Coordinates of N, CA and C in Angstrom, one line a residue:
M1500 N -55.1 -43.7 -46.4 CA -55.1 -42.2 -46.1 C -54.4 -41.6 -47.3
S1501 N -54.9 -40.4 -47.6 CA -54.3 -39.7 -48.7 C -53.1 -38.8 -48.1
L1502 N -52.3 -38.4 -49.0 CA -51.1 -37.7 -48.6 C -51.5 -36.3 -48.0
A1503 N -52.5 -35.7 -48.5 CA -53.0 -34.4 -48.0 C -53.5 -34.5 -46.5
Q1504 N -54.2 -35.6 -46.3 CA -54.8 -35.9 -45.0 C -53.6 -36.1 -44.0
V1505 N -52.6 -36.9 -44.3 CA -51.5 -37.2 -43.5 C -50.7 -35.9 -43.1
G1506 N -50.5 -35.0 -44.1 CA -49.8 -33.8 -43.9 C -50.6 -32.9 -43.0
E1507 N -51.9 -32.9 -43.1 CA -52.8 -32.0 -42.2 C -52.7 -32.5 -40.8
E1508 N -52.7 -33.9 -40.6 CA -52.6 -34.4 -39.2 C -51.3 -34.1 -38.6
R1509 N -50.2 -34.1 -39.4 CA -48.9 -33.8 -38.9 C -48.8 -32.4 -38.5
L1510 N -49.4 -31.5 -39.3 CA -49.4 -30.0 -38.9 C -50.2 -29.8 -37.6
L1511 N -51.3 -30.6 -37.4 CA -52.1 -30.5 -36.1 C -51.2 -31.0 -34.9
E1512 N -50.5 -32.1 -35.1 CA -49.6 -32.6 -34.1 C -48.5 -31.6 -33.7
L1513 N -47.9 -30.9 -34.7 CA -46.9 -29.9 -34.5 C -47.5 -28.7 -33.8
Q1514 N -48.7 -28.3 -34.1 CA -49.4 -27.2 -33.4 C -49.6 -27.5 -32.0
E1515 N -50.1 -28.8 -31.7 CA -50.3 -29.2 -30.4 C -49.0 -29.2 -29.5
L1516 N -47.9 -29.7 -30.1 CA -46.6 -29.7 -29.4 C -46.2 -28.2 -29.1
E1517 N -46.4 -27.3 -30.0 CA -46.1 -25.9 -29.8 C -46.9 -25.3 -28.6
E1518 N -48.2 -25.7 -28.6 CA -49.0 -25.2 -27.5 C -48.6 -25.8 -26.1
L1519 N -48.2 -27.1 -26.1 CA -47.7 -27.7 -24.9 C -46.4 -27.0 -24.4
K1520 N -45.5 -26.6 -25.4 CA -44.3 -26.0 -25.1 C -44.5 -24.6 -24.5
L1521 N -45.5 -23.8 -25.0 CA -45.8 -22.5 -24.5 C -46.4 -22.6 -23.1
E1522 N -47.3 -23.6 -22.9 CA -47.9 -23.8 -21.6 C -46.8 -24.2 -20.5
A1523 N -45.9 -25.0 -20.9 CA -44.8 -25.4 -20.0 C -43.9 -24.1 -19.7
Y1524 N -43.7 -23.3 -20.7 CA -42.9 -22.1 -20.4 C -43.6 -21.1 -19.5
K1525 N -44.9 -21.0 -19.6 CA -45.7 -20.1 -18.7 C -45.7 -20.7 -17.3
N1526 N -45.8 -22.0 -17.2 CA -45.8 -22.7 -15.9 C -44.5 -22.5 -15.2
S1527 N -43.4 -22.5 -16.0 CA -42.1 -22.4 -15.4 C -41.9 -20.9 -14.9
I1528 N -42.4 -19.9 -15.6 CA -42.3 -18.5 -15.1 C -43.1 -18.3 -13.8
T1529 N -44.3 -18.9 -13.8 CA -45.1 -18.7 -12.5 C -44.4 -19.5 -11.4
Y1530 N -43.8 -20.6 -11.6 CA -43.1 -21.3 -10.6 C -41.9 -20.5 -10.0
K1531 N -41.2 -19.9 -10.9 CA -40.0 -19.1 -10.5 C -40.5 -17.9 -9.7
E1532 N -41.6 -17.2 -10.1 CA -42.1 -16.1 -9.4 C -42.6 -16.5 -8.0
K1533 N -43.2 -17.6 -7.9 CA -43.7 -18.1 -6.5 C -42.5 -18.4 -5.6
T1534 N -41.5 -19.1 -6.2 CA -40.3 -19.5 -5.3 C -39.5 -18.3 -5.0
R1535 N -39.5 -17.3 -5.8 CA -38.8 -16.0 -5.5 C -39.5 -15.3 -4.4
M1536 N -40.8 -15.3 -4.5 CA -41.6 -14.6 -3.4 C -41.5 -15.3 -2.1
I1537 N -41.5 -16.6 -2.1 CA -41.3 -17.4 -0.8 C -39.9 -17.1 -0.3
H1538 N -38.9 -17.1 -1.1 CA -37.5 -16.8 -0.7 C -37.4 -15.4 -0.1
D1539 N -37.9 -14.4 -0.8 CA -37.8 -13.1 -0.3 C -38.6 -12.8 1.0
K1540 N -39.6 -13.6 1.2 CA -40.4 -13.5 2.4 C -39.6 -13.9 3.6
G1541 N -38.7 -14.9 3.4 CA -37.9 -15.4 4.5 C -36.7 -14.6 4.8
L1542 N -36.3 -13.7 4.0 CA -35.2 -12.8 4.3 C -35.4 -11.8 5.4
V1543 N -34.5 -11.6 6.2 CA -34.6 -10.6 7.3 C -34.0 -9.3 6.8
R1544 N -34.7 -8.3 6.9 CA -34.2 -6.9 6.5 C -33.4 -6.4 7.7
K1545 N -32.3 -5.8 7.3 CA -31.4 -5.2 8.3 C -31.4 -3.7 8.1
D1546 N -32.2 -3.0 8.7 CA -32.3 -1.5 8.6 C -31.5 -0.9 9.7
F1547 N -30.3 -0.5 9.4 CA -29.5 0.2 10.4 C -29.8 1.7 10.4
K1548 N -29.6 2.2 11.6 CA -29.8 3.7 11.8 C -28.5 4.2 12.4
V1549 N -28.2 5.5 12.1 CA -27.0 6.1 12.7 C -27.1 6.1 14.2
G1550 N -26.0 5.8 14.9 CA -26.0 5.7 16.3 C -26.3 4.4 16.9
Q1551 N -26.8 3.5 16.1 CA -27.2 2.1 16.5 C -25.9 1.3 16.6
K1552 N -26.0 0.2 17.4 CA -24.8 -0.6 17.6 C -25.0 -1.9 16.8
A1553 N -23.9 -2.4 16.2 CA -24.0 -3.6 15.4 C -22.8 -4.5 15.7
L1554 N -23.0 -5.8 15.3 CA -21.9 -6.8 15.4 C -21.4 -7.1 14.1
L1555 N -20.1 -7.3 13.9 CA -19.4 -7.6 12.6 C -19.1 -9.1 12.6
F1556 N -19.5 -9.8 11.5 CA -19.2 -11.2 11.3 C -17.7 -11.4 11.1
N1557 N -17.1 -12.3 11.8 CA -15.6 -12.6 11.7 C -15.5 -13.7 10.6
S1558 N -15.1 -13.3 9.4 CA -15.0 -14.3 8.3 C -13.7 -15.0 8.3
R1559 N -12.7 -14.6 9.1 CA -11.4 -15.2 9.1 C -11.4 -16.2 10.3
L1560 N -12.5 -16.6 10.8 CA -12.5 -17.5 11.9 C -12.2 -18.9 11.4
Q1561 N -11.2 -19.6 12.0 CA -10.9 -21.0 11.7 C -11.6 -21.9 12.7
L1562 N -12.6 -22.6 12.1 CA -13.5 -23.3 13.0 C -12.8 -24.5 13.7
V1563 N -11.8 -25.1 13.1 CA -11.1 -26.3 13.6 C -10.3 -25.9 14.8
L1564 N -9.5 -24.8 14.7 CA -8.6 -24.4 15.8 C -9.3 -23.7 17.0
D1565 N -10.2 -22.9 16.7 CA -10.9 -22.1 17.7 C -12.4 -22.4 17.7
K1566 N -12.8 -23.5 18.2 CA -14.2 -23.9 18.1 C -15.0 -23.0 19.0
L1567 N -14.5 -22.6 20.2 CA -15.3 -21.9 21.1 C -15.2 -20.4 20.9
K1568 N -14.5 -19.9 19.9 CA -14.3 -18.5 19.6 C -15.6 -18.0 19.0
S1569 N -16.0 -16.8 19.3 CA -17.2 -16.2 18.8 C -17.0 -15.8 17.3
K1570 N -18.1 -15.9 16.6 CA -18.1 -15.6 15.2 C -18.3 -14.1 15.0
W1571 N -18.7 -13.4 16.0 CA -19.1 -12.0 15.9 C -18.2 -11.1 16.7
L1572 N -17.8 -10.0 16.1 CA -16.9 -9.0 16.7 C -17.7 -7.8 17.1
G1573 N -17.3 -7.1 18.1 CA -18.0 -5.8 18.4 C -18.4 -5.7 19.8
P1574 N -19.2 -4.8 20.1 CA -20.1 -4.0 19.2 C -19.4 -2.8 18.5
F1575 N -20.0 -2.4 17.4 CA -19.5 -1.2 16.7 C -20.7 -0.2 16.6
E1576 N -20.4 1.1 16.5 CA -21.4 2.1 16.4 C -21.5 2.5 14.9
V1577 N -22.8 2.5 14.4 CA -23.0 2.9 13.0 C -22.9 4.5 12.9
V1578 N -21.9 4.9 12.1 CA -21.6 6.3 11.9 C -22.4 6.9 10.7
D1579 N -22.4 6.2 9.6 CA -23.0 6.7 8.4 C -23.5 5.5 7.5
L1580 N -24.5 5.8 6.7 CA -25.0 4.8 5.8 C -24.9 5.3 4.4
F1581 N -24.4 4.4 3.5 CA -24.2 4.7 2.1 C -25.1 3.9 1.2
P1582 N -25.3 4.3 -0.1 CA -26.1 3.5 -1.0 C -25.5 2.1 -1.2
Y1583 N -26.3 1.2 -1.6 CA -26.0 -0.2 -1.9 C -25.5 -1.0 -0.7
G1584 N -26.0 -0.7 0.5 CA -25.7 -1.5 1.6 C -24.4 -1.3 2.3
I1585 N -23.7 -0.2 2.0 CA -22.4 0.0 2.7 C -22.6 0.8 4.0
V1586 N -22.0 0.3 5.1 CA -22.2 0.9 6.4 C -20.8 1.3 6.9
E1587 N -20.8 2.5 7.4 CA -19.5 3.0 8.1 C -19.7 2.9 9.6
T1588 N -18.8 2.3 10.2 CA -18.9 2.0 11.7 C -17.6 2.5 12.4
R1589 N -17.8 2.7 13.7 CA -16.7 3.1 14.5 C -16.6 2.1 15.7
S1590 N -15.3 1.7 15.9 CA -15.1 0.7 17.0 C -15.2 1.5 18.3
L1591 N -15.9 0.9 19.2 CA -16.1 1.5 20.5 C -14.8 1.4 21.4
E1592 N -14.0 0.4 21.1 CA -12.7 0.3 21.8 C -11.6 1.2 21.4
T1593 N -11.4 1.2 20.0 CA -10.3 2.0 19.5 C -10.7 3.3 18.9
G1594 N -12.0 3.5 18.5 CA -12.4 4.7 17.9 C -12.1 4.8 16.4
K1595 N -11.6 3.7 15.8 CA -11.3 3.7 14.4 C -12.5 3.5 13.6
E1596 N -12.6 4.3 12.5 CA -13.8 4.2 11.6 C -13.4 3.4 10.3
F1597 N -14.4 2.6 9.8 CA -14.2 1.9 8.6 C -15.5 1.6 8.0
K1598 N -15.4 1.3 6.6 CA -16.6 1.0 5.9 C -16.6 -0.5 5.5
M1599 N -17.8 -1.1 5.6 CA -17.9 -2.5 5.3 C -19.3 -2.8 4.7
N1600 N -19.4 -3.9 4.0 CA -20.7 -4.3 3.5 C -21.7 -4.6 4.6
G1601 N -22.9 -4.1 4.4 CA -23.9 -4.3 5.5 C -24.4 -5.7 5.7
H1602 N -24.1 -6.6 4.8 CA -24.5 -8.0 4.9 C -23.6 -8.7 6.0
R1603 N -22.5 -8.1 6.3 CA -21.6 -8.7 7.3 C -21.9 -8.2 8.7
Y1604 N -22.9 -7.4 8.9 CA -23.3 -6.9 10.2 C -24.7 -7.5 10.6
K1605 N -24.9 -7.5 11.9 CA -26.2 -7.8 12.5 C -26.4 -6.8 13.6
I1606 N -27.7 -6.5 13.9 CA -28.1 -5.5 14.9 C -27.7 -6.1 16.2
F1607 N -27.1 -5.2 17.1 CA -26.7 -5.6 18.4 C -27.8 -5.1 19.4
N1608 N -28.5 -6.0 20.0 CA -29.6 -5.7 20.9 C -29.0 -5.7 22.3
E1609 N -28.8 -4.6 22.9 CA -28.2 -4.5 24.3 C -29.3 -4.3 25.3
G1610 N -29.1 -4.7 26.5 CA -30.1 -4.6 27.5 C -30.3 -6.0 28.2
E1611 N -31.1 -5.9 29.2 CA -31.3 -7.2 30.0 C -32.4 -8.0 29.3
V1612 N -32.2 -9.3 29.4 CA -33.2 -10.2 28.9 C -33.9 -10.8 30.1
N1613 N -35.3 -10.6 30.2 CA -36.0 -11.1 31.3 C -36.5 -12.5 30.9
L1614 N -35.9 -13.5 31.6 CA -36.3 -14.9 31.4 C -37.2 -15.3 32.5
A1615 N -38.4 -15.7 32.2 CA -39.3 -16.2 33.2 C -39.0 -17.7 33.5
R1616 N -38.5 -17.9 34.7 CA -38.2 -19.3 35.1 C -39.2 -19.9 36.0
S1617 N -39.6 -21.1 35.7 CA -40.5 -21.8 36.6 C -39.9 -23.1 36.9
S1618 N -40.2 -23.6 38.0 CA -39.7 -24.9 38.4 C -40.8 -25.9 38.6
L1619 N -40.5 -27.1 38.2 CA -41.5 -28.2 38.3 C -40.8 -29.3 39.1
V1620 N -41.4 -29.7 40.2 CA -40.8 -30.8 41.0 C -41.4 -32.1 40.5
L1621 N -40.6 -33.0 40.2 CA -41.0 -34.3 39.7 C -40.8 -35.3 40.9
T1622 N -41.9 -35.9 41.2 CA -41.8 -37.0 42.2 C -42.1 -38.3 41.6
S1623 N -41.5 -39.3 42.0 CA -41.8 -40.6 41.6 C -42.9 -41.2 42.4
P1624 N -43.8 -42.0 41.8 CA -44.8 -42.6 42.6 C -44.3 -43.6 43.6
S1625 N -44.8 -43.6 44.8 CA -44.3 -44.6 45.8 C -44.8 -46.0 45.5
I1626 N -43.9 -46.9 45.5 CA -44.3 -48.3 45.3 C -44.3 -49.0 46.6
T1627 N -45.5 -49.5 46.9 CA -45.6 -50.3 48.2 C -45.9 -51.7 48.0

């Protein structure tokens, strides 16, 4: 092989490596977009309205000492909504108002739950 031919082949190999790198970069971008879309689809939107009731997450709960203690405090009444997810609530027990991050709240659904109960009698086959 001549020196010019070897140099040309080396340039072709470098060009091929560059193309593979660009293709891998594009594939990683599409993968990130798809995983972000799947993640965002699984998120639950919490759209609070003024006058609605909400429960506050108790972050100071010590799981070892109080295993049966509830993680949620409340209910609280939503008084005002601010930008960037800040929610102002009023305690129904004390009437005290305070602002907190909306991620620490969940919507309180009050009312009766109708559970349809059905019974099934199991009998063992008689052995004679």
